[in-house]
Short mmCIF file of C-alpha atoms in Angstrom, two decimals:
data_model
loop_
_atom_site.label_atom_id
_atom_site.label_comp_id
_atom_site.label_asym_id
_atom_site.label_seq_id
_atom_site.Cartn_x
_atom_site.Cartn_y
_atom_site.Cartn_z
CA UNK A 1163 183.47 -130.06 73.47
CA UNK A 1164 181.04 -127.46 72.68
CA UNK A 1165 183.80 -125.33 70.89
CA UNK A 1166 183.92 -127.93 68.91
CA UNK A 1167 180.94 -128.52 67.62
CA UNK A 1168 180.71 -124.72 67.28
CA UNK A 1169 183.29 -124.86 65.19
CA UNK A 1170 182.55 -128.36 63.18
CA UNK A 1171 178.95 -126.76 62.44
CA UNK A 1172 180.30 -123.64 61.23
CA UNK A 1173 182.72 -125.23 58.62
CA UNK A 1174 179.61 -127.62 57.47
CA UNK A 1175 177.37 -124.52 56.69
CA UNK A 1176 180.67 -123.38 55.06
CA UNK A 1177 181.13 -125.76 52.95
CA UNK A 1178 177.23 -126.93 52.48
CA UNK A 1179 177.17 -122.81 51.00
CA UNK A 1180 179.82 -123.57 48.93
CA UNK A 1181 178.51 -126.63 46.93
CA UNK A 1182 175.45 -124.87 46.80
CA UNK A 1183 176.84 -122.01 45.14
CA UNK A 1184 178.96 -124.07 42.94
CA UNK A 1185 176.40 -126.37 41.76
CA UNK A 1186 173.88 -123.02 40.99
CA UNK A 1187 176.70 -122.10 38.61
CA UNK A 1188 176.88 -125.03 36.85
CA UNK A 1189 173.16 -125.12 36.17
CA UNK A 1190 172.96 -121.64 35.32
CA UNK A 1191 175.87 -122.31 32.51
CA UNK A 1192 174.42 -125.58 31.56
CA UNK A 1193 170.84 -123.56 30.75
CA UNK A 1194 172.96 -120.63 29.02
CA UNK A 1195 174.88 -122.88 26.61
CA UNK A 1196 171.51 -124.64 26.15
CA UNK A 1197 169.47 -121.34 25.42
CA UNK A 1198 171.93 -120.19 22.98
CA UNK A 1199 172.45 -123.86 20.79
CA UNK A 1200 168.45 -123.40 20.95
CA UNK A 1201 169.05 -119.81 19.28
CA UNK A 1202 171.91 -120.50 16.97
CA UNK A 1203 169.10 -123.89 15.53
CA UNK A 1204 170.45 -126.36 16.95
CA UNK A 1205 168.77 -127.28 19.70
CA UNK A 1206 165.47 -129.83 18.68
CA UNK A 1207 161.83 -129.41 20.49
CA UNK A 1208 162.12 -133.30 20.37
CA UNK A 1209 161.59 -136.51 18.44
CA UNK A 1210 159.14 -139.72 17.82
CA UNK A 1211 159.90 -142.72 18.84
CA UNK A 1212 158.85 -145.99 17.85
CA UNK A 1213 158.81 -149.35 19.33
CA UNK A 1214 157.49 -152.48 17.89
CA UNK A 1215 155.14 -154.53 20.74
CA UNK A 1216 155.05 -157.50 18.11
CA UNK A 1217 158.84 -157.95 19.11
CA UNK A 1218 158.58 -157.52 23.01
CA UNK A 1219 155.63 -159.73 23.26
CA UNK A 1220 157.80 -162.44 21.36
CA UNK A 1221 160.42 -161.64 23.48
CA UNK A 1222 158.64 -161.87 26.51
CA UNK A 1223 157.22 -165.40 25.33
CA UNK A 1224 160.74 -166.89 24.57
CA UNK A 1225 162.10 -165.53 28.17
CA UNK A 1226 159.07 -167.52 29.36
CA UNK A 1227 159.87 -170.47 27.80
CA UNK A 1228 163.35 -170.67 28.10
CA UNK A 1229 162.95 -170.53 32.03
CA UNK A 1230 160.83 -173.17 31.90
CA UNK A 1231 163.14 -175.77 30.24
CA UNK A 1232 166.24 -177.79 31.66
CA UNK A 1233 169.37 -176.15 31.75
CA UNK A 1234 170.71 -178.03 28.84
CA UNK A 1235 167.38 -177.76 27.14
CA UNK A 1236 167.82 -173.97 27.75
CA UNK A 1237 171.21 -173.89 26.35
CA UNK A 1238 170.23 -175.48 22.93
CA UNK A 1239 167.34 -173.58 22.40
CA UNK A 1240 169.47 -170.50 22.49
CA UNK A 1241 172.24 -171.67 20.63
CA UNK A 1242 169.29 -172.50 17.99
CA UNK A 1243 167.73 -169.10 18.36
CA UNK A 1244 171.31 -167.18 17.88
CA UNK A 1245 171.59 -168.95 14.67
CA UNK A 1246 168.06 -168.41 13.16
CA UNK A 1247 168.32 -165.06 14.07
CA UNK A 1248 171.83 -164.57 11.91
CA UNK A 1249 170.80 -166.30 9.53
CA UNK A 1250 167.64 -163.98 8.95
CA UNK A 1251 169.69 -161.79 9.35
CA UNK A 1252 172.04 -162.36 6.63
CA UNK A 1253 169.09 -163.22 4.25
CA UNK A 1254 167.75 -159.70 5.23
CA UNK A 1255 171.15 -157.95 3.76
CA UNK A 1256 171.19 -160.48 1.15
CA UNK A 1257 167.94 -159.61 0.17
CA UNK A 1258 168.65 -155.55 0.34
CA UNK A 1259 171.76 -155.84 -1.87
CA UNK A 1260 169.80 -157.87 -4.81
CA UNK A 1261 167.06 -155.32 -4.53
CA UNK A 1262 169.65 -151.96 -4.35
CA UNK A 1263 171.46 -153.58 -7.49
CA UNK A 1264 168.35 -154.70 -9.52
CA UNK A 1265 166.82 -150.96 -8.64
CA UNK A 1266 170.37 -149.26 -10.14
CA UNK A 1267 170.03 -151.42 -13.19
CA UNK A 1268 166.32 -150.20 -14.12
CA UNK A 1269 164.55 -153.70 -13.04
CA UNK A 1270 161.21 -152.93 -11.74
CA UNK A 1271 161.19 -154.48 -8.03
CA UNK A 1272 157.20 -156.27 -7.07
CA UNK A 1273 157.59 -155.79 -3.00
CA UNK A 1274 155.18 -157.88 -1.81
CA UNK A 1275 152.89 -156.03 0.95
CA UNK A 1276 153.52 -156.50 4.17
CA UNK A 1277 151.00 -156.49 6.62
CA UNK A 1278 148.90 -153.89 8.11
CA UNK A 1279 150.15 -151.66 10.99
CA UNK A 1280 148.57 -150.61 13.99
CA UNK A 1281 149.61 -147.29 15.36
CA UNK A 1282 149.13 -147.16 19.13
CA UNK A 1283 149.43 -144.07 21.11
CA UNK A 1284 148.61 -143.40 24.42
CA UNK A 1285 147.16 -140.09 26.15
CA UNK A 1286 146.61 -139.98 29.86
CA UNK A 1287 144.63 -136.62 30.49
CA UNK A 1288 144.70 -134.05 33.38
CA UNK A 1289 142.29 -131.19 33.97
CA UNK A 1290 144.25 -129.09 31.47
CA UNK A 1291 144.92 -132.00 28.90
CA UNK A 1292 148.27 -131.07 29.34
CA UNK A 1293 149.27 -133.57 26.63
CA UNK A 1294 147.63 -132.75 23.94
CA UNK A 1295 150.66 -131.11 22.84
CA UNK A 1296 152.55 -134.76 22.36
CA UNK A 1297 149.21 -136.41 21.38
CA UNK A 1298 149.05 -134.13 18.10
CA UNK A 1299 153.02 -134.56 17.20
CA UNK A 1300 152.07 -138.07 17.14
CA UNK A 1301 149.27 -137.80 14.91
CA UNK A 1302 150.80 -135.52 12.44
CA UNK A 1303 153.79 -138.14 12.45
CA UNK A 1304 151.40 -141.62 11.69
CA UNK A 1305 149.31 -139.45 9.39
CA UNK A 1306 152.69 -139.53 7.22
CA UNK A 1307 152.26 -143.02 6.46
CA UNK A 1308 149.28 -144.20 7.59
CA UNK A 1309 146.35 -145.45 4.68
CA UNK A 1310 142.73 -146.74 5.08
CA UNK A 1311 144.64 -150.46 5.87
CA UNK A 1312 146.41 -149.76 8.92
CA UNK A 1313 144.53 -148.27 12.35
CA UNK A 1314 145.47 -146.69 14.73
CA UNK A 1315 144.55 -147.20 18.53
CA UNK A 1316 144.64 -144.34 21.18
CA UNK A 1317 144.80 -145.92 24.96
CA UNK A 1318 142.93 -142.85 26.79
CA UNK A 1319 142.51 -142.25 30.22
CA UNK A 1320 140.76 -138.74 31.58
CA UNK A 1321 138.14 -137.85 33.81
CA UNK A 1322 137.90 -134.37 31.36
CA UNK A 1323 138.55 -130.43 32.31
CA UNK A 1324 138.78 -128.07 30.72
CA UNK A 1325 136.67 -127.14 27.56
CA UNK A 1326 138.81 -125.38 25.67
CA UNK A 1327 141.31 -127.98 26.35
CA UNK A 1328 139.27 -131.04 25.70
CA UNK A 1329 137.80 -129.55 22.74
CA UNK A 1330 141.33 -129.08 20.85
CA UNK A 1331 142.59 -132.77 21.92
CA UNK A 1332 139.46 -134.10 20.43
CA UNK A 1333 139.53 -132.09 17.44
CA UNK A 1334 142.91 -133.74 17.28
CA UNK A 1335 141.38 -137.41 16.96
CA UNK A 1336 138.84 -135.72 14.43
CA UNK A 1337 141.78 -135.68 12.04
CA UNK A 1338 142.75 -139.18 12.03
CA UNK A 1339 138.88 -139.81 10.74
CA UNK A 1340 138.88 -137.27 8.53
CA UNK A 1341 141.74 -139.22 6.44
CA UNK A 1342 140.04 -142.45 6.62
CA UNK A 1343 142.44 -144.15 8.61
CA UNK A 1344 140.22 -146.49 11.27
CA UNK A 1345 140.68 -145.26 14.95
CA UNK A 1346 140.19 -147.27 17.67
CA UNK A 1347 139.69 -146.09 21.29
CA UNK A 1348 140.83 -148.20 24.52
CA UNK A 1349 139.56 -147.13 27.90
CA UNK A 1350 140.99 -149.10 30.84
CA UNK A 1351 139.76 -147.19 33.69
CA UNK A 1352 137.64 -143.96 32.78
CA UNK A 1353 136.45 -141.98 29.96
CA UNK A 1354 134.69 -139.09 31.53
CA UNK A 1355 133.48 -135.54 30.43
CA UNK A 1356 136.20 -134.10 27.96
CA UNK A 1357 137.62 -137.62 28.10
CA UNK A 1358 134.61 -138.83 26.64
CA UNK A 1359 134.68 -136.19 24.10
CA UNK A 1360 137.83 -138.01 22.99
CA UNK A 1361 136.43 -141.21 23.21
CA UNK A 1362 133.23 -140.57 21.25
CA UNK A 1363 135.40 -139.91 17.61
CA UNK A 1364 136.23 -143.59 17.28
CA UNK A 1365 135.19 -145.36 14.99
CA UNK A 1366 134.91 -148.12 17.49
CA UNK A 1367 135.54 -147.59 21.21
CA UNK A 1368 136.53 -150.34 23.70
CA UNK A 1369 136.26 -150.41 27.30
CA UNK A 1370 137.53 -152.59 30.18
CA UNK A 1371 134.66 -154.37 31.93
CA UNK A 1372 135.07 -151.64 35.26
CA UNK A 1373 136.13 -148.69 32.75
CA UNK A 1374 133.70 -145.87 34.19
CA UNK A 1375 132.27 -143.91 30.72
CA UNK A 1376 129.92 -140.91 30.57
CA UNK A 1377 129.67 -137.70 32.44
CA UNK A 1378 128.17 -135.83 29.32
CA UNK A 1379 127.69 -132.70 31.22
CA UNK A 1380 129.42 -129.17 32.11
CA UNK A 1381 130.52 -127.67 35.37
CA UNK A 1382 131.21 -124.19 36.58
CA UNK A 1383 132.62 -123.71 40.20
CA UNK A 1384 133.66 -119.97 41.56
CA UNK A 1385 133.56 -118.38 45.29
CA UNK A 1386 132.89 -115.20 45.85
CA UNK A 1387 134.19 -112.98 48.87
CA UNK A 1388 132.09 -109.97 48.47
CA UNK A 1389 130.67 -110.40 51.82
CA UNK A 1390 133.98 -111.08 53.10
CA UNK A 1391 135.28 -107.74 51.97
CA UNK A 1392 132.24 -105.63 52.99
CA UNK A 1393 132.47 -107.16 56.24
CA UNK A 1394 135.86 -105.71 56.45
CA UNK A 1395 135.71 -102.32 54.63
CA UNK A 1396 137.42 -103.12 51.80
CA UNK A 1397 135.85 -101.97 47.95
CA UNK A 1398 136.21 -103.88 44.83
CA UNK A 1399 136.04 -101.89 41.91
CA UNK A 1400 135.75 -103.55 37.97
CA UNK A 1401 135.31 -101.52 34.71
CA UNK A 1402 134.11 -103.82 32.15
CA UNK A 1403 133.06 -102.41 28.37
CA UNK A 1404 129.68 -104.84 27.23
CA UNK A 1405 126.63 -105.96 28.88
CA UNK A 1406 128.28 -109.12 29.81
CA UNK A 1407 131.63 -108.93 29.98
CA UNK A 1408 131.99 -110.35 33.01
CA UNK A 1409 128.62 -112.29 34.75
CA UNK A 1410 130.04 -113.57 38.34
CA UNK A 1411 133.19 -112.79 39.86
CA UNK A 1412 135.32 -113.09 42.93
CA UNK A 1413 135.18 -110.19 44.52
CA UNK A 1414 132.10 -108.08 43.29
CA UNK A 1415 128.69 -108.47 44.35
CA UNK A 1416 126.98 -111.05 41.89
CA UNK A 1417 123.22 -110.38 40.61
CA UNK A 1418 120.71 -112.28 39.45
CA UNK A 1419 120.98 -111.37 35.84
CA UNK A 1420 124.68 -112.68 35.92
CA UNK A 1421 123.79 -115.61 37.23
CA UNK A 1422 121.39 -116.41 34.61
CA UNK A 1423 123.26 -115.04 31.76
CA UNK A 1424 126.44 -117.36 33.32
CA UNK A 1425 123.70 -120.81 33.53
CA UNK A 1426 122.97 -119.90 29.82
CA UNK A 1427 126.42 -119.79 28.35
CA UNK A 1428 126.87 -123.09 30.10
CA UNK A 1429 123.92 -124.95 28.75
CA UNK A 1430 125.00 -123.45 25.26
CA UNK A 1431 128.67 -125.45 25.91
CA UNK A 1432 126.28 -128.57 27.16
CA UNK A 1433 124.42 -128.28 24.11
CA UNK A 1434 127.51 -128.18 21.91
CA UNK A 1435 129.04 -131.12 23.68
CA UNK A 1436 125.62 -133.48 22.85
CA UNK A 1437 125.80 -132.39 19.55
CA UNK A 1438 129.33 -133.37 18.56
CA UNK A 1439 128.54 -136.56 21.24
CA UNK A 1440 125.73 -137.60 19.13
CA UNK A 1441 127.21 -136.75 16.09
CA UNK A 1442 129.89 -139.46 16.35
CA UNK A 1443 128.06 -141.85 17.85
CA UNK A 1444 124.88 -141.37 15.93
CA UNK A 1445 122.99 -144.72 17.88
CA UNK A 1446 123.44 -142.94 21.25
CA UNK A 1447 120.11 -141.84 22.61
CA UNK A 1448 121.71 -138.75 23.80
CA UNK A 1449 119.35 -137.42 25.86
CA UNK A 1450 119.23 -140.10 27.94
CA UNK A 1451 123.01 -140.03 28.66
CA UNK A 1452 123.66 -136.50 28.75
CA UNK A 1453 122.66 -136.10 32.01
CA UNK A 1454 126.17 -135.69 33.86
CA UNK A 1455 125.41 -139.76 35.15
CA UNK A 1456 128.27 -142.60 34.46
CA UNK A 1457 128.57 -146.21 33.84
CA UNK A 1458 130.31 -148.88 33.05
CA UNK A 1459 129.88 -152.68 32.03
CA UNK A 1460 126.92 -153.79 30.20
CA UNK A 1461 125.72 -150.32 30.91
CA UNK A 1462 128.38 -149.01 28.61
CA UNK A 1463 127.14 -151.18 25.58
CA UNK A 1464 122.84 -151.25 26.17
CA UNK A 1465 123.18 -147.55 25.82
CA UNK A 1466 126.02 -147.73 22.88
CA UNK A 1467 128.44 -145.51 24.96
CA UNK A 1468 130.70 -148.60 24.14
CA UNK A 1469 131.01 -151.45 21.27
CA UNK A 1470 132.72 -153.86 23.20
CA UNK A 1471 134.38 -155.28 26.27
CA UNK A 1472 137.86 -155.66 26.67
CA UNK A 1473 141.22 -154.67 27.72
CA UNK A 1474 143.63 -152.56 25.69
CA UNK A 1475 146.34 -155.28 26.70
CA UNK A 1476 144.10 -158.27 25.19
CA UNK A 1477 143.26 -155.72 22.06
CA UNK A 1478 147.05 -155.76 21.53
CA UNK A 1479 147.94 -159.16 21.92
CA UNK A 1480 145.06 -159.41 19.35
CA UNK A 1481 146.37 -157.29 16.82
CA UNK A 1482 150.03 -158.69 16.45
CA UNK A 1483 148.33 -162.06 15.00
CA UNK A 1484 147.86 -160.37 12.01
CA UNK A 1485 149.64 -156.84 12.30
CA UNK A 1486 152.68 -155.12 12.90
CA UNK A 1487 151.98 -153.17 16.23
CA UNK A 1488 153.55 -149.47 16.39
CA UNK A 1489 154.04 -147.97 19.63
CA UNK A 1490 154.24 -144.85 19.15
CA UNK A 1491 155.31 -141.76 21.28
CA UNK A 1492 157.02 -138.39 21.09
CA UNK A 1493 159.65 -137.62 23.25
CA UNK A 1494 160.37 -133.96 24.16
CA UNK A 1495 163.74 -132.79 24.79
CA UNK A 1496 163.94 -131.08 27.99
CA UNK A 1497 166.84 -128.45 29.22
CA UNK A 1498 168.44 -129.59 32.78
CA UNK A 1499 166.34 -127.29 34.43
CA UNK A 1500 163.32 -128.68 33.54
CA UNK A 1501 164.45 -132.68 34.26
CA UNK A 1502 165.52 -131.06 37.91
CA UNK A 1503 161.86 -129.48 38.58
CA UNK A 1504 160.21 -132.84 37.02
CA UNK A 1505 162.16 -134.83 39.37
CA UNK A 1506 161.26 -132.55 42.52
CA UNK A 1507 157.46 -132.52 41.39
CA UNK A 1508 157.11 -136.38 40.59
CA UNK A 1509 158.72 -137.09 43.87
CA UNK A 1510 156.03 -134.85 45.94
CA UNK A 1511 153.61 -136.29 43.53
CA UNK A 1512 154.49 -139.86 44.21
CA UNK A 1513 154.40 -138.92 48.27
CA UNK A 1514 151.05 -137.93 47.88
CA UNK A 1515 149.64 -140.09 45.70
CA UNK A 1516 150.97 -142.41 47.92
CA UNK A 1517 149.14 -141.06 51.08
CA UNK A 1518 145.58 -140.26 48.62
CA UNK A 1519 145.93 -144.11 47.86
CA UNK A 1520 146.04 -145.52 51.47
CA UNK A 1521 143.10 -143.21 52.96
CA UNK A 1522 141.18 -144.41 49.65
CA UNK A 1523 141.94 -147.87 50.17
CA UNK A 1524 140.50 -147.69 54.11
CA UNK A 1525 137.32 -145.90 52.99
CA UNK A 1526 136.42 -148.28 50.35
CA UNK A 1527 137.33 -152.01 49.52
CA UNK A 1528 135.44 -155.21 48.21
CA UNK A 1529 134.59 -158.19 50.39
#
């Protein structure tokens, strides 16, 4: 019996080698054929989509409603739906070929206006703002079309990062204002630091009741293991060319010169962030709020970090009364490679965000 398990083991490892092997090839081909259609032009970085909400909140409502009828009820409402819908849709074409043959005869065509559109796009921000990438594909693509009628509405979520990082992505939102086009900021949970620096360009910024907003301040973090080294014999040698080239470090032995010189070139940043703060939202008392704090609720609108209370979701339902809601997003096209490692990192993501979630949820709860 042993043999045989000897033997069954060492024709699974076998053959467990072999499909291994097998499907290494197969990815390594698949990533070769796409690296050279990417060279030869015809591979694509990615594209835009767009979805209209107007038609998925109508759909949702009719799903609604037809579950709630009688199942005859249900059957003639649809049966009366099916036939609105093709007959809009045949007055649609009918419409399209009048206007297409008027146009090649020289008529002038009036086209009534249609309503006013609002772009939404959403940008959900790591230390890095990682996305700012998408976010500005997005913008360049509304900025195509968009006038001083339509808006467009940017769903943010960040606790901030990095400056550099922060600083671009906002920069990014900059350029919606500078064209006149209305932007409109929704905050559902938080808004902090560089995600504030976002939030701040709006022309008007909304926040969910709990939304925590603030965190005007900057933070600089590094250890050092000098002692650690000296303790152990070890020398750390770094050649720097100007004064200040390098303040604190890792490894060397910081001084007290550094340190100031380091606290100065972060109040400089602080002071830039306040200024481009109060700059955008000119009836912010900024040195009241620039003090690193947060809030959220009234807070948010007594010290105008805010103009109003509310949900993104209830802005939206809002909006497609009277305009055609855009969602907008850009998709990027990724290699099989890179859908492989995203899979393998959002599953060890999800396992533990999973496990953050539960020991957050026994530390702190409401009742």
């Amino acid at each position: 019996m042993a043999e045989f398990f000897y033997e069954y083991g060492l024709f699974f490892l076998k053959a467990l080698t072999f499909v291994i092997a097998v499907v290494a090839i197969i990815m390594a081909v698949v990533a070769a054929a796409m690296r050279s259609r990417d060279m030869d032009g015809g591979g694509s970085e990615g594209h835009i989509e767009i979805r209209k909400y107007n038609e998925r909140l109508e759909d949702m409502r009719e799903a609604l409603s037809f579950s709630l009828m009688e199942p005859f009820e249900r059957k003639l409402a649809e049966k009366e739906k099916k036939a609105a819908d093709k007959a809009e849709k045949k007055a649609a074409r009918k419409a399209a070929k009048k206007a297409s043959k008027q146009r090649g005869e020289g008529e002038t065509i009036l086209v009534e206006k249609g309503r006013s559109r609002l772009y939404v796009l959403d940008f959900d921000g790591d230390i890095r703002a990682t996305e700012v990438d998408k976010l500005r594909r997005e913008i360049t693509a509304v900025l195509t079309t968009a006038t001083s009628d339509d808006e467009v509405l940017v769903r943010l979520e960040s606790g901030g990062g990095m400056v550099t990082s922060y600083g671009l992505a906002a920069s990014q939102l900059d350029r919606i204002r500078d064209r006149k086009v209305p932007l409109t900021v929704c905050v559902d949970k938080v808004a902090a630091s560089g995600g504030y620096m976002m939030a701040c360009v709006a022309d008007k910024l909304v926040a969910a009741p709990f939304a925590v907003l603030g965190s005007i301040g900057v933070v600089a973090q590094i250890p050092n293991f000098h002692r650690l080294l000296k303790e152990h014999n070890i020398d750390f040698e770094m050649l720097t060319a100007g004064k200040y080239k390098r303040t604190l470090t890792l490894f060397g032995e910081n001084t007290d010169e550094g340190r100031q010189k380091f606290i100065e070139d972060i109040e400089r940043i602080h002071g830039q962030f306040k200024d481009y703060v109060s700059k955008r939202r000119p009836k912010l008392d900024i040195e009241q709020v620039a003090t690193g704090e947060i809030w959220s609720g009234q807070d948010t609108l007594d010290l105008h970090l805010a103009d109003k209370l509310s949900t993104s979701d209830q802005y939206l339902i809002d909006a497609c009364e009277e305009r055609d809601v855009l969602m907008v997003s850009f998709k990027a096209r990724k290699n099989l490679m890179e859908r492989f490692s995203m899979g393998v990192q959002n599953t060890v993501d999800g396992v533990l965000l999973k496990w953050f979630d539960r020991l957050m949820k026994s530390r702190f709860s409401i009742g």
